[in-house]
């Protein structure tokens, strides 16, 4: 029985290594997508600035502190990114009604439209890549990735 455990451990190590390689490939593709999308929003935009815009769009108006926490990023860098986005008319900063010392960062209509246009090619590619996948397979992958992201055990039901 001890051999089975070692064999299972070895098999698990091989499987995890293969998963790491797949994630590496996926991250390379994702980085390329983010760089292309940033360029479509505004030529020369840094990918991190695009991520900032995307995060504010996804999670709604937020303070710089909340944004820094969500992205695990430096407030100084984020402040510069927000200033750039504001200069492009993609975000606004307004007083926070809860704490007047803070400002809420929100995506403008122009920002939302540019973000949608920038994401469109990637969304088409994802749909095309998964065209032969069943809805159940897509849902299962989503469940598995979520479990991995939060450190949980996937639902096996």
PDB file of N, CA and C in Angstrom, residues 15 18 23 28 30-31 41-42 46 50 68 82 85 87 99-100 108 111-112 114 123 127 142 154:
ATOM      1  N   UNK A  15       1.117  15.711 -12.626  1.00  0.00           N
ATOM      2  CA  UNK A  15      -0.109  16.419 -13.015  1.00  0.00           C
ATOM      3  C   UNK A  15      -0.039  17.895 -12.628  1.00  0.00           C
ATOM      4  N   UNK A  18       2.312  19.680 -14.989  1.00  0.00           N
ATOM      5  CA  UNK A  18       1.649  19.923 -16.273  1.00  0.00           C
ATOM      6  C   UNK A  18       0.672  21.102 -16.155  1.00  0.00           C
ATOM      7  N   UNK A  23      -0.753  26.819 -17.099  1.00  0.00           N
ATOM      8  CA  UNK A  23      -0.986  28.173 -16.587  1.00  0.00           C
ATOM      9  C   UNK A  23       0.025  29.154 -17.162  1.00  0.00           C
ATOM     10  N   UNK A  28       0.867  33.805 -20.562  1.00  0.00           N
ATOM     11  CA  UNK A  28       1.530  34.457 -21.690  1.00  0.00           C
ATOM     12  C   UNK A  28       0.489  34.997 -22.664  1.00  0.00           C
ATOM     13  N   UNK A  30      -2.630  35.685 -21.920  1.00  0.00           N
ATOM     14  CA  UNK A  30      -3.378  36.726 -21.231  1.00  0.00           C
ATOM     15  C   UNK A  30      -2.593  38.037 -21.214  1.00  0.00           C
ATOM     16  N   UNK A  31      -1.287  37.979 -20.943  1.00  0.00           N
ATOM     17  CA  UNK A  31      -0.466  39.197 -20.949  1.00  0.00           C
ATOM     18  C   UNK A  31      -0.494  39.861 -22.321  1.00  0.00           C
ATOM     19  N   UNK A  41      -7.285  50.770 -26.236  1.00  0.00           N
ATOM     20  CA  UNK A  41      -7.922  51.828 -25.444  1.00  0.00           C
ATOM     21  C   UNK A  41      -7.232  53.154 -25.726  1.00  0.00           C
ATOM     22  N   UNK A  42      -5.900  53.159 -25.663  1.00  0.00           N
ATOM     23  CA  UNK A  42      -5.126  54.378 -25.924  1.00  0.00           C
ATOM     24  C   UNK A  42      -3.701  53.975 -26.281  1.00  0.00           C
ATOM     25  N   UNK A  46      -0.026  51.577 -20.650  1.00  0.00           N
ATOM     26  CA  UNK A  46       0.597  50.421 -20.014  1.00  0.00           C
ATOM     27  C   UNK A  46      -0.465  49.374 -19.664  1.00  0.00           C
ATOM     28  N   UNK A  50      -4.410  49.605 -17.948  1.00  0.00           N
ATOM     29  CA  UNK A  50      -5.603  48.945 -18.469  1.00  0.00           C
ATOM     30  C   UNK A  50      -6.257  48.100 -17.377  1.00  0.00           C
ATOM     31  N   UNK A  68      -6.172  49.939  -4.571  1.00  0.00           N
ATOM     32  CA  UNK A  68      -4.824  49.436  -4.255  1.00  0.00           C
ATOM     33  C   UNK A  68      -4.909  48.089  -3.558  1.00  0.00           C
ATOM     34  N   UNK A  82      -4.488  56.565 -12.528  1.00  0.00           N
ATOM     35  CA  UNK A  82      -5.797  57.216 -12.470  1.00  0.00           C
ATOM     36  C   UNK A  82      -5.713  58.604 -13.102  1.00  0.00           C
ATOM     37  N   UNK A  85      -5.757  58.072 -16.798  1.00  0.00           N
ATOM     38  CA  UNK A  85      -7.102  57.693 -17.243  1.00  0.00           C
ATOM     39  C   UNK A  85      -8.060  58.883 -17.186  1.00  0.00           C
ATOM     40  N   UNK A  87      -7.177  62.044 -17.470  1.00  0.00           N
ATOM     41  CA  UNK A  87      -6.774  62.923 -18.574  1.00  0.00           C
ATOM     42  C   UNK A  87      -7.325  62.482 -19.915  1.00  0.00           C
ATOM     43  N   UNK A  99     -16.926  59.561   3.059  1.00  0.00           N
ATOM     44  CA  UNK A  99     -15.716  60.161   3.624  1.00  0.00           C
ATOM     45  C   UNK A  99     -15.250  61.262   2.674  1.00  0.00           C
ATOM     46  N   UNK A 100     -15.606  62.494   2.961  1.00  0.00           N
ATOM     47  CA  UNK A 100     -15.319  63.624   2.072  1.00  0.00           C
ATOM     48  C   UNK A 100     -13.822  63.827   1.829  1.00  0.00           C
ATOM     49  N   UNK A 108     -16.130  56.492 -16.839  1.00  0.00           N
ATOM     50  CA  UNK A 108     -17.065  57.336 -17.587  1.00  0.00           C
ATOM     51  C   UNK A 108     -17.737  56.516 -18.687  1.00  0.00           C
ATOM     52  N   UNK A 111     -15.150  55.798 -21.158  1.00  0.00           N
ATOM     53  CA  UNK A 111     -14.277  54.732 -20.669  1.00  0.00           C
ATOM     54  C   UNK A 111     -14.898  53.361 -20.830  1.00  0.00           C
ATOM     55  N   UNK A 112     -16.181  53.254 -20.499  1.00  0.00           N
ATOM     56  CA  UNK A 112     -16.882  51.970 -20.632  1.00  0.00           C
ATOM     57  C   UNK A 112     -16.952  51.543 -22.098  1.00  0.00           C
ATOM     58  N   UNK A 114     -14.867  52.478 -24.588  1.00  0.00           N
ATOM     59  CA  UNK A 114     -13.523  52.125 -25.065  1.00  0.00           C
ATOM     60  C   UNK A 114     -13.088  50.773 -24.518  1.00  0.00           C
ATOM     61  N   UNK A 123     -12.955  38.521 -26.473  1.00  0.00           N
ATOM     62  CA  UNK A 123     -14.172  37.776 -26.178  1.00  0.00           C
ATOM     63  C   UNK A 123     -14.553  36.891 -27.362  1.00  0.00           C
ATOM     64  N   UNK A 127     -14.803  32.718 -27.271  1.00  0.00           N
ATOM     65  CA  UNK A 127     -15.976  31.993 -27.773  1.00  0.00           C
ATOM     66  C   UNK A 127     -15.578  31.005 -28.865  1.00  0.00           C
ATOM     67  N   UNK A 142     -15.029  26.746 -15.061  1.00  0.00           N
ATOM     68  CA  UNK A 142     -15.212  27.946 -14.242  1.00  0.00           C
ATOM     69  C   UNK A 142     -15.228  27.591 -12.757  1.00  0.00           C
ATOM     70  N   UNK A 154     -13.005  21.911  -5.213  1.00  0.00           N
ATOM     71  CA  UNK A 154     -14.104  22.061  -6.185  1.00  0.00           C
ATOM     72  C   UNK A 154     -15.301  21.196  -5.834  1.00  0.00           C
TER      73      UNK A 154
END
